[in-house]
Short mmCIF file of C-alpha atoms and ligand atoms in Angstrom, two decimals:
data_model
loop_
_atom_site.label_atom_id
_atom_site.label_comp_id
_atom_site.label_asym_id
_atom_site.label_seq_id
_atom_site.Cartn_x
_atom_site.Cartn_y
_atom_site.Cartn_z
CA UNK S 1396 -134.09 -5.41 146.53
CA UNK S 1397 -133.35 -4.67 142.91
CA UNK S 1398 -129.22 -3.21 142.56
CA UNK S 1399 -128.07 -1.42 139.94
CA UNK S 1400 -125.48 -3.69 137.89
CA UNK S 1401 -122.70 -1.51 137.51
CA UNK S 1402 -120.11 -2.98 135.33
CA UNK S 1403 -116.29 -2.12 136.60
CA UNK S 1404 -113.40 -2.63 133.32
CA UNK S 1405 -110.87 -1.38 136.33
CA UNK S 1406 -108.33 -3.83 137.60
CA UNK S 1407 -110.53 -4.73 140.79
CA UNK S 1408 -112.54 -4.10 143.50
CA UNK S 1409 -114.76 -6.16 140.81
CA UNK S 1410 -118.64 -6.27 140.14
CA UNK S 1411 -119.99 -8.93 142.30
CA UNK S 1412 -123.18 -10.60 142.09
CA UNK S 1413 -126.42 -9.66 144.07
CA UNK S 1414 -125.91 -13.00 146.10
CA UNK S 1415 -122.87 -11.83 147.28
CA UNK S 1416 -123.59 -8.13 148.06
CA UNK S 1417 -126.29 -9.65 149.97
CA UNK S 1418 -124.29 -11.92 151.55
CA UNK S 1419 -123.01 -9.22 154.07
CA UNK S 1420 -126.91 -8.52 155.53
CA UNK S 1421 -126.33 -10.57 158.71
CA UNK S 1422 -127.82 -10.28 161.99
CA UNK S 1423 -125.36 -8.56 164.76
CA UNK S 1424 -122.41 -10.95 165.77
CA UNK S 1425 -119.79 -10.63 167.84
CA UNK S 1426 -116.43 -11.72 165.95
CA UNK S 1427 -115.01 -13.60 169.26
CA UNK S 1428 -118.17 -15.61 168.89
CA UNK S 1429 -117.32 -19.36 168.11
CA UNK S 1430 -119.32 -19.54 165.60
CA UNK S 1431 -117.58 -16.60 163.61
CA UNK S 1432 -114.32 -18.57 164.20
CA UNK S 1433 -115.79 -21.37 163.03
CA UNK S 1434 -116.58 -19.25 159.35
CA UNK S 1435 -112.71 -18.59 159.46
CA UNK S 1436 -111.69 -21.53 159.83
CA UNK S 1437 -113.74 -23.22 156.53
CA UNK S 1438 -112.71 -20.14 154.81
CA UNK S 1439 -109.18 -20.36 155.58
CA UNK S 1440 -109.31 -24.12 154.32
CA UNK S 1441 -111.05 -23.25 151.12
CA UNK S 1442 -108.68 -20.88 149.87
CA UNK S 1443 -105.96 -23.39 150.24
CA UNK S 1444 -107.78 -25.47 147.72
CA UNK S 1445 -107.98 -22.40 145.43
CA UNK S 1446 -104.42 -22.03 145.33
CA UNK S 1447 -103.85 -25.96 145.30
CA UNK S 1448 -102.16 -25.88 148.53
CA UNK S 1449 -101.95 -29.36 150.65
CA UNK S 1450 -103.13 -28.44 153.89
CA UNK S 1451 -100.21 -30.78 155.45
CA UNK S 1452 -97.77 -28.12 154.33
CA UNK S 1453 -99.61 -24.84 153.80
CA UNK S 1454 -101.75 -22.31 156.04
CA UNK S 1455 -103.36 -19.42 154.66
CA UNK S 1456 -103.66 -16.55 157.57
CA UNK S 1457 -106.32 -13.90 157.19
CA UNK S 1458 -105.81 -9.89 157.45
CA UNK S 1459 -108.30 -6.89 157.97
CA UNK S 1460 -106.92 -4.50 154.88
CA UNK S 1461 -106.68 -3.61 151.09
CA UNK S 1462 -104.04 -6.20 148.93
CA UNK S 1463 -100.91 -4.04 150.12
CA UNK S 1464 -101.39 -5.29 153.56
CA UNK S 1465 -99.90 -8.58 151.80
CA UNK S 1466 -96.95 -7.13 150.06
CA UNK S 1467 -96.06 -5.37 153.72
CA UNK S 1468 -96.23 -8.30 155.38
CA UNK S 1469 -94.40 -10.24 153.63
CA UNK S 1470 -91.71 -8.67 153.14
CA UNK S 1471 -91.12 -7.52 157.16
CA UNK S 1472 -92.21 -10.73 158.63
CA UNK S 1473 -90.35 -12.93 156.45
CA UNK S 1474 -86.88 -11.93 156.16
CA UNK S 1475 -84.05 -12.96 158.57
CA UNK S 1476 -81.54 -11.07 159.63
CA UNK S 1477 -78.52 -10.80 157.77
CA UNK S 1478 -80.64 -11.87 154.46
CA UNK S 1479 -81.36 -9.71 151.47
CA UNK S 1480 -84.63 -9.57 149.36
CA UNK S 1481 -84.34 -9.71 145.50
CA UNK S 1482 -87.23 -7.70 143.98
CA UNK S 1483 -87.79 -8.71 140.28
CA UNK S 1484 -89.39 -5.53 139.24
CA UNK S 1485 -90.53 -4.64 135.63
CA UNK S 1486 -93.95 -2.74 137.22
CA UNK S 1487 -95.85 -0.47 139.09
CA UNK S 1488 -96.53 -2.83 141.49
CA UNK S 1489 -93.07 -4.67 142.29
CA UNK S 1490 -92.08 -1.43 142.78
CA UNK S 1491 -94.18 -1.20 145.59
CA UNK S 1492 -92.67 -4.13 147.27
CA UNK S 1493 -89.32 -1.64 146.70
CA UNK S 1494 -90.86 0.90 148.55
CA UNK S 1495 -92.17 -1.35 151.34
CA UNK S 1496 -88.56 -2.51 151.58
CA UNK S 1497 -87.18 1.00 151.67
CA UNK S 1498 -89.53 2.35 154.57
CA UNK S 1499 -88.96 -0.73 156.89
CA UNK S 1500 -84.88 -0.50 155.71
CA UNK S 1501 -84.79 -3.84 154.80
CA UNK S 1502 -81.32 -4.79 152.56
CA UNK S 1503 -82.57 -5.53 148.84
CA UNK S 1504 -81.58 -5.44 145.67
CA UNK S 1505 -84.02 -4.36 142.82
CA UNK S 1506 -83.66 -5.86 139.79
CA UNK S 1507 -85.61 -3.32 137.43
CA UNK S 1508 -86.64 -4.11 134.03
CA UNK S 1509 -88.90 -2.77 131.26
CA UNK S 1510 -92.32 -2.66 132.25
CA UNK S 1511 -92.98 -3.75 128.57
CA UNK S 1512 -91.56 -7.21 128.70
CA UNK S 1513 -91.20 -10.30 131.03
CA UNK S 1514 -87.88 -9.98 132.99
CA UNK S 1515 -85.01 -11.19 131.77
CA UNK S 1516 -84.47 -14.84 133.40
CA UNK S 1517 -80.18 -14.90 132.57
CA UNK S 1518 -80.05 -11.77 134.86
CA UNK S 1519 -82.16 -13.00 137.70
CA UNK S 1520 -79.94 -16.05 137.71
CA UNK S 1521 -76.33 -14.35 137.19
CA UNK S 1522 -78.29 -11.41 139.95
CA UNK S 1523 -78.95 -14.80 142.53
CA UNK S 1524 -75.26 -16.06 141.45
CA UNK S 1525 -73.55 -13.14 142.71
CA UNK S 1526 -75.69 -12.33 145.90
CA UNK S 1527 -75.72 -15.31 147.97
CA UNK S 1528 -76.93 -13.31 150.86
CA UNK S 1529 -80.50 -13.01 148.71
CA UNK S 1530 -82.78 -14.97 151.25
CA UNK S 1531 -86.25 -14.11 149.90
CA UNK S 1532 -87.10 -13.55 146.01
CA UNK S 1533 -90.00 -11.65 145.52
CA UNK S 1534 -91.98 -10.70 142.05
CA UNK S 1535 -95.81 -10.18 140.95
CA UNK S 1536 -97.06 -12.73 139.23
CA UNK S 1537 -99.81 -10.49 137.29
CA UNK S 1538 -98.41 -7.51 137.09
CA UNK S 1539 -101.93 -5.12 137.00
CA UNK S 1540 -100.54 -2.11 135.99
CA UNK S 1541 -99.70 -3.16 132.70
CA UNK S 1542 -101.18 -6.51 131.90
CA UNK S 1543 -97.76 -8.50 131.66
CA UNK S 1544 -97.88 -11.88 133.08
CA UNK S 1545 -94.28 -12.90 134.45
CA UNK S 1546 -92.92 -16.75 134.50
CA UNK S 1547 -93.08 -17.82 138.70
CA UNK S 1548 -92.35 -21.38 137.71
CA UNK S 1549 -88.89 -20.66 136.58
CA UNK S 1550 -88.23 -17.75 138.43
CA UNK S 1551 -89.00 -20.13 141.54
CA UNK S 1552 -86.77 -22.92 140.79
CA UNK S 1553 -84.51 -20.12 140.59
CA UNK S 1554 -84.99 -18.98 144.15
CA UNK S 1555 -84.88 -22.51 145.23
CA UNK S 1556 -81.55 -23.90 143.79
CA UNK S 1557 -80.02 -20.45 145.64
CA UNK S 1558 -81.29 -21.22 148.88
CA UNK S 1559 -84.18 -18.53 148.94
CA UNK S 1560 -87.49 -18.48 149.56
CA UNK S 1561 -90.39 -17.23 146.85
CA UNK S 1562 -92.81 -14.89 147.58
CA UNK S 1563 -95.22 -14.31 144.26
CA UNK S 1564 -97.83 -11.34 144.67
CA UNK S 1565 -101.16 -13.38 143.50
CA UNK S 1566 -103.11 -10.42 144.31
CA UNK S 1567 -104.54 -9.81 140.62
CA UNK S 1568 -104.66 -13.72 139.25
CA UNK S 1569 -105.28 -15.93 142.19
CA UNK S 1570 -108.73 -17.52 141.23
CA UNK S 1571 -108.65 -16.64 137.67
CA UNK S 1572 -105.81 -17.41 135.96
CA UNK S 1573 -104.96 -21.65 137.38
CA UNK S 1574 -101.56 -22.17 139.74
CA UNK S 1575 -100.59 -24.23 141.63
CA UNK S 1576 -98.41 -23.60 144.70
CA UNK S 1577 -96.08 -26.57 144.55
CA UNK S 1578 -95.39 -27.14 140.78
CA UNK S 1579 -95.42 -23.44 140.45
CA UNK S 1580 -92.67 -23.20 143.07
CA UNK S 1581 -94.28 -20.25 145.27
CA UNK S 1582 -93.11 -19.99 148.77
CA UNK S 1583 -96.11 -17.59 149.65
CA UNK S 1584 -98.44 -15.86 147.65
CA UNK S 1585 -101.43 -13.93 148.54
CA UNK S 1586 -104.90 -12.17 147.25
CA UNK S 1587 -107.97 -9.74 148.38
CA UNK S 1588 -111.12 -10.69 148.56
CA UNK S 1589 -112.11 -8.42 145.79
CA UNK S 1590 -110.26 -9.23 142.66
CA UNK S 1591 -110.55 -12.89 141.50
CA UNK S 1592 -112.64 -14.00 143.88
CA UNK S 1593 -115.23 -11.29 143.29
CA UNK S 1594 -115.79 -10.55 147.12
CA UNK S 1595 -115.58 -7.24 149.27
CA UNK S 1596 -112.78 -5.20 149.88
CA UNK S 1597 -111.00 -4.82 153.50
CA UNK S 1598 -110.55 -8.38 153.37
CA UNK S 1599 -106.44 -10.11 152.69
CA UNK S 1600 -104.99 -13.24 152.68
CA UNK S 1601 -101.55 -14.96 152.41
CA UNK S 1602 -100.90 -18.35 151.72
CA UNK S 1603 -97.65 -20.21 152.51
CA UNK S 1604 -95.24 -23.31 153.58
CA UNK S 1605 -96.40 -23.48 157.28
CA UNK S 1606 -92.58 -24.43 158.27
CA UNK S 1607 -91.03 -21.29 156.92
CA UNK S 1608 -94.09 -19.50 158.81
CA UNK S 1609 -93.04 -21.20 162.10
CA UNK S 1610 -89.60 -20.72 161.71
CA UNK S 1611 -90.23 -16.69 160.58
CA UNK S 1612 -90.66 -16.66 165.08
CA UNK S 1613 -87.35 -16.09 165.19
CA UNK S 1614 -87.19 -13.31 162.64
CA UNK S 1615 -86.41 -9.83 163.28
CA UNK S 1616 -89.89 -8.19 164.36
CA UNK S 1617 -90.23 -4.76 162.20
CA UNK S 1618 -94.09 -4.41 162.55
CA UNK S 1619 -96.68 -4.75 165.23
CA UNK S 1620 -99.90 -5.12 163.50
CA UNK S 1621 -98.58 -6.39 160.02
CA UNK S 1622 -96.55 -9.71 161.44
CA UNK S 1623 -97.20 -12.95 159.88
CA UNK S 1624 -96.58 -15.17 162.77
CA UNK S 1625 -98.16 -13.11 165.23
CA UNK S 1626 -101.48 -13.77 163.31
CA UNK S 1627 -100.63 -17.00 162.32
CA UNK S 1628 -100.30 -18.03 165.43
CA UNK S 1629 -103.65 -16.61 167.15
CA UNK S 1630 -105.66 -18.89 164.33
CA UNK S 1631 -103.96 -21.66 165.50
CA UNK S 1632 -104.48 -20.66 169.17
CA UNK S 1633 -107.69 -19.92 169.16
CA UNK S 1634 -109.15 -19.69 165.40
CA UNK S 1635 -109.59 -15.67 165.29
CA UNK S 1636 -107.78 -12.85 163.91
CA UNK S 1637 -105.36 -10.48 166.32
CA UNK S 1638 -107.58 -7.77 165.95
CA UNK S 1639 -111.50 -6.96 164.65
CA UNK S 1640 -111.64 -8.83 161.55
CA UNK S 1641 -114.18 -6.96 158.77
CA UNK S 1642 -117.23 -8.82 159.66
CA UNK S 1643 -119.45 -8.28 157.00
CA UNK S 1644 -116.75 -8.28 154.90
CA UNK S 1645 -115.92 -12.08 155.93
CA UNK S 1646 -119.98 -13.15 154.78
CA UNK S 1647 -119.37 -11.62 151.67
CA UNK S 1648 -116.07 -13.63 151.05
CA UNK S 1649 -117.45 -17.38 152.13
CA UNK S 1650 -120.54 -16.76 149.55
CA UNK S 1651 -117.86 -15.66 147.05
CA UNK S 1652 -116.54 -19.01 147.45
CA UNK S 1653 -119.27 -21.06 147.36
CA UNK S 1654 -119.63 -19.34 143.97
CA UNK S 1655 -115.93 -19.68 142.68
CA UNK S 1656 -116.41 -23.81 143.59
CA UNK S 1657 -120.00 -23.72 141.87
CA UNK S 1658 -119.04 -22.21 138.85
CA UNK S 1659 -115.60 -24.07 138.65
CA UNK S 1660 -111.90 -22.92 138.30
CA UNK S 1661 -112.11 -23.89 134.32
CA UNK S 1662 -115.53 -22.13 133.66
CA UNK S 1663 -114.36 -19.64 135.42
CA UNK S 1664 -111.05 -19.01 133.81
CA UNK S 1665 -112.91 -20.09 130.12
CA UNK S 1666 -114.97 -17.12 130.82
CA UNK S 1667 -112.48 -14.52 131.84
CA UNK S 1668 -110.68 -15.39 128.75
CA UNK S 1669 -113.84 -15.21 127.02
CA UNK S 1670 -114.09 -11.20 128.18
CA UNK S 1671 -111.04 -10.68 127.21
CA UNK S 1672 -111.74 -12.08 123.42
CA UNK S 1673 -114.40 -9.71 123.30
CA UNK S 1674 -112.41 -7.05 125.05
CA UNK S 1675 -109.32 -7.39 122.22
CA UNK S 1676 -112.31 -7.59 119.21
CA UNK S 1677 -114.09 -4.46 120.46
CA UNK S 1678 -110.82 -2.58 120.33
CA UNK S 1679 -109.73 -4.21 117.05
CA UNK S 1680 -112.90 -2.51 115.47
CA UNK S 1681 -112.19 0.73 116.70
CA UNK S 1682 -108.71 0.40 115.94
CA UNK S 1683 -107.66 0.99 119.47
CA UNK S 1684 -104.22 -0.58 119.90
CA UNK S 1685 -102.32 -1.56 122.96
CA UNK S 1686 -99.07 -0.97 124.23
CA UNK S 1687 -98.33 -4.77 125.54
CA UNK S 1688 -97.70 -7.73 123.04
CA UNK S 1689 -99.99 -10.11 123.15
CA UNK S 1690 -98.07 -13.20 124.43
CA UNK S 1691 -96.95 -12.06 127.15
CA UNK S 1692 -100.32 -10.84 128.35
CA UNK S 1693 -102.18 -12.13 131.37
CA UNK S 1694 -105.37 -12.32 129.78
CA UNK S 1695 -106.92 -10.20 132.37
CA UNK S 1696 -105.72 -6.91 131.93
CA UNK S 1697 -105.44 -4.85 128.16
CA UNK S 1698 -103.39 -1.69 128.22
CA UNK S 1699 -104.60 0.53 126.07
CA UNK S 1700 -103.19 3.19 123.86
CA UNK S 1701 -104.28 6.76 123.87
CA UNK S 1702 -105.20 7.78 120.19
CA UNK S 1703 -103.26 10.59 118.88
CA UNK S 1704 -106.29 12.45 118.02
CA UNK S 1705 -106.90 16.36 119.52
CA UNK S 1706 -110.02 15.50 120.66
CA UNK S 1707 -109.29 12.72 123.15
CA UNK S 1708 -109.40 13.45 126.77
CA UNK S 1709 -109.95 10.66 128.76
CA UNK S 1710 -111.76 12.10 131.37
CA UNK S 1711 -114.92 12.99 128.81
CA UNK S 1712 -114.88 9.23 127.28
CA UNK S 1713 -114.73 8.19 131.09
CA UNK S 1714 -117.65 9.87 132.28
CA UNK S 1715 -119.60 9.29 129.28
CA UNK S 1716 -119.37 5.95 130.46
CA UNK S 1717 -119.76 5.81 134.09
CA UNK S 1718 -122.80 7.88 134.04
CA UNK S 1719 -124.06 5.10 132.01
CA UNK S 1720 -122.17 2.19 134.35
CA UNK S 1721 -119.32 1.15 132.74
CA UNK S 1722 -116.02 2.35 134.45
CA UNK S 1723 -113.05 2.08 132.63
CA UNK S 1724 -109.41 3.25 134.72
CA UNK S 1725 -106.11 5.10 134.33
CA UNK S 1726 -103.25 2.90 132.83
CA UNK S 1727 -99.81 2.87 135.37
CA UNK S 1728 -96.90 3.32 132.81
CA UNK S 1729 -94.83 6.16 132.88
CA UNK S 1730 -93.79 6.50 129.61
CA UNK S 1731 -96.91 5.92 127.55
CA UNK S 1732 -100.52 7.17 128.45
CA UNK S 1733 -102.57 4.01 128.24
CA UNK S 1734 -106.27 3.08 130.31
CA UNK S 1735 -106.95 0.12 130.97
CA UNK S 1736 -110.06 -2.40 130.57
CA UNK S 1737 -109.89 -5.71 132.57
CA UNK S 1738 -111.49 -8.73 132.55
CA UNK S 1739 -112.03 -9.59 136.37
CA UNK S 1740 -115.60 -9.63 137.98
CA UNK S 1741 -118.64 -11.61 137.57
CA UNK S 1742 -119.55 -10.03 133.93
CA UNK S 1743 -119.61 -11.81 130.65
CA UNK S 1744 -119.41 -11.46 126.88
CA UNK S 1745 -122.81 -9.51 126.66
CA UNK S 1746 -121.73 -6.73 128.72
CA UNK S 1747 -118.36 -6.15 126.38
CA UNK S 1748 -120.57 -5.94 123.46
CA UNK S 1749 -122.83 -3.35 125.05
CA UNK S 1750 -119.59 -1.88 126.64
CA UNK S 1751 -117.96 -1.28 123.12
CA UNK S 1752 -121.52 0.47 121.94
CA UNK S 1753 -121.43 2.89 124.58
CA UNK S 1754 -117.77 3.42 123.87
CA UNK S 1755 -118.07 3.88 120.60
CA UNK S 1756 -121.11 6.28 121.05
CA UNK S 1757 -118.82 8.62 123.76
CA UNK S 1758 -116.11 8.61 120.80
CA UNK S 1759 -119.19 10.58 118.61
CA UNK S 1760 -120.19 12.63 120.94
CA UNK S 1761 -116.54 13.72 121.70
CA UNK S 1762 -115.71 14.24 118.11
CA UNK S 1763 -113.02 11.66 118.47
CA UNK S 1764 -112.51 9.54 115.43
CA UNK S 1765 -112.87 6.08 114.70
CA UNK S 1766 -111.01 3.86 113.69
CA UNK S 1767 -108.60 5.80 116.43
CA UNK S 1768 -105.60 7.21 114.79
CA UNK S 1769 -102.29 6.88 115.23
CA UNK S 1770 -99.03 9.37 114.49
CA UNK S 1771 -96.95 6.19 113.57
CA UNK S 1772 -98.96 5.66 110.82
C1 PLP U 152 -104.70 -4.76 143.44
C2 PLP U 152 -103.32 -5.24 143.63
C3 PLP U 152 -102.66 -5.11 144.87
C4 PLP U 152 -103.30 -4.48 146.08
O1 PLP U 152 -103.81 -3.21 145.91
P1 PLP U 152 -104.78 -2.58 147.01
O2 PLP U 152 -105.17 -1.27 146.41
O3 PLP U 152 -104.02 -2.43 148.28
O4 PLP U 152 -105.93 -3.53 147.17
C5 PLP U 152 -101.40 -5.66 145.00
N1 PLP U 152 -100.80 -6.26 143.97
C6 PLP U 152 -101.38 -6.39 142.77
C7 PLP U 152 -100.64 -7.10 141.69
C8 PLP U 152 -102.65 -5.88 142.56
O5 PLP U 152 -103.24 -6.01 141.35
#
């Protein structure tokens, strides 16, 4: 079967390779099979060892849904009663985790920032200091919508000398960008099957200290189908999911792995930074600029500056390029109009290069000028 490589710049689902596409072509199985709980099972082990997890003290439990599933249960399964959550929020997708807390009522305090800088540690601290009813910090280690990439080592040790708990939303870096879930201090953090890991979406998984998931029994139960122990507890019991786990879905995400552990966290991570090299050069030569500084950048995600030119519209340079299979996506911050090319996926330095060409040739057709220009200058 010969696919069409489509190559997605957007912050995830990502391409995948043919392997795993194919992956999913299975005969008929029922899920309650032991053999499919036997697949869950290796798969829940191996993503341990992606996030460096001892298996004596962490579990990773499996959901049927997009990454948000994550962030909701999390945040209602995890909080005891009487105890606050601190949301350290300087983006688009902390501020989900705000919202989550507002539609299940749960007491928090959010502790915005600019979306254009790492938050401020001296105010998480004196924030922690003065709230000693904060049980659960929570914060995004990537944050996708702009590209920042926030401190979780410090900001856990933080949680940790207050008495709280850590939860880091790994969705966008888990399997790209190296941690480690003791020296990194996370509590819990958690990932889709289709961002770093380049599998299918539909499929979610946390990964945390199996004590505070035992203990979390006893917590206040705000949600039927999104509650931690609950599922927890049916691997244990009997190695399958609460409900219909995505099947296909599941095939697609064990041959993912076997590919992350072929290719190797290092080359793996060497070659995501390797995109994004040839992601900042491209826009250097068209003198596109971005609207994040450079240090403080994940490495996955640029955000990239609208030119001030009449003749931009980023719908035209968009579907110049998707009819001719790049996709590039929408940037998330309010107060500048940015897109945004990424660096996740199973795609290399070649396909920038031929990326930037086509970009370059939708800027000529559109009458947009390069290099872009700018009104500050
Ligand atoms: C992609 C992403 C999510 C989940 O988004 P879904 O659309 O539900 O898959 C959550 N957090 C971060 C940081 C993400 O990048």
């Amino acid at each position: 079967m010969n696919i069409k490589r489509n190559i997605l710049l957007n912050p995830g689902p990502a391409t995948t390779t043919d392997t795993v596409k194919m992956a999913q072509v299975m005969p008929d199985i029922c899920p309650r099979e032991k053999e499919f709980a036997g697949l869950m099972r290796q798969l829940r082990a191996d993503l341990l060892r992606i996030a460096h997890a001892p298996a004596e003290k962490y579990t990773s439990v499996l959901f049927c849904g997009s990454g948000t599933i994550n962030i909701d249960i999390c945040l209602n399964s995890l909080l005891p009663a009487n105890g606050r959550v601190l949301v350290i929020n300087n983006g688009a997708y902390s501020s989900r985790a705000v919202e989550v807390c507002r539609y299940y009522g749960l007491p928090h305090i959010d502790l915005k920032s600019s979306v254009f800088a790492q938050p401020d540690l001296n105010e998480v601290e004196r924030t922690l200091a003065e709230n000693p009813d904060v049980a659960m910090v929570y914060t995004t280690h990537h944050e996708t919508g702009t590209g920042v990439l926030n401190p979780i080592r410090q900001i856990g040790a933080m949680a940790h000398r207050h008495g709280a708990i850590f939860v880091a939303d790994t969705t966008s870096s888990l399997g790209m960008i190296p941690f480690d879930m003791e020296h990194d201090n996370v509590d819990f953090c958690m990932a889709s099957a289709q961002k770093g890991l380049m599998g299918m979406a539909g499929l979610s998984f946390i990964i945390g200290n199996e004590e505070i998931v035992r203990k979390s029994q006893e917590y206040p139960k705000r949600s039927y189908y999104c509650n931690l122990f609950m599922q927890y507890d049916c691997f244990e019991r009997t190695g399958e999911m609460h409900f219909t786990p995505p099947v296909q879905t599941v095939y697609a995400a064990i041959q993912a792995l076997k590919e992350y552990f072929q290719e190797g966290e290092a080359a793996k991570f060497a070659r995501h930074k390797r995109v994004m090299e040839a992601i900042h050069h491209g826009l250097e030569e068209m003198g596109l600029r971005e609207a994040i500084r450079r240090d403080i950048q994940s490495g996955l995600v640029a955000s990239v500056r609208y030119p001030d030119d009449s003749n931009w519209d980023f719908t035209c340079i968009h579907d110049y390029c998707y009819e001719r299979g790049f996709t590039i996506y929408p940037g998330k911050i309010s107060t500048t109009d940015t897109f945004r090319l990424c660096a996740l996926g199973a795609i290399d330095e070649p396909d920038i290069k031929a990326f930037f060409r086509t970009l370059r040739e939708a800027f000529e057709a559109h009458g947009v000028q390069v290099p872009a220009k700018y009104d500050e200058d």
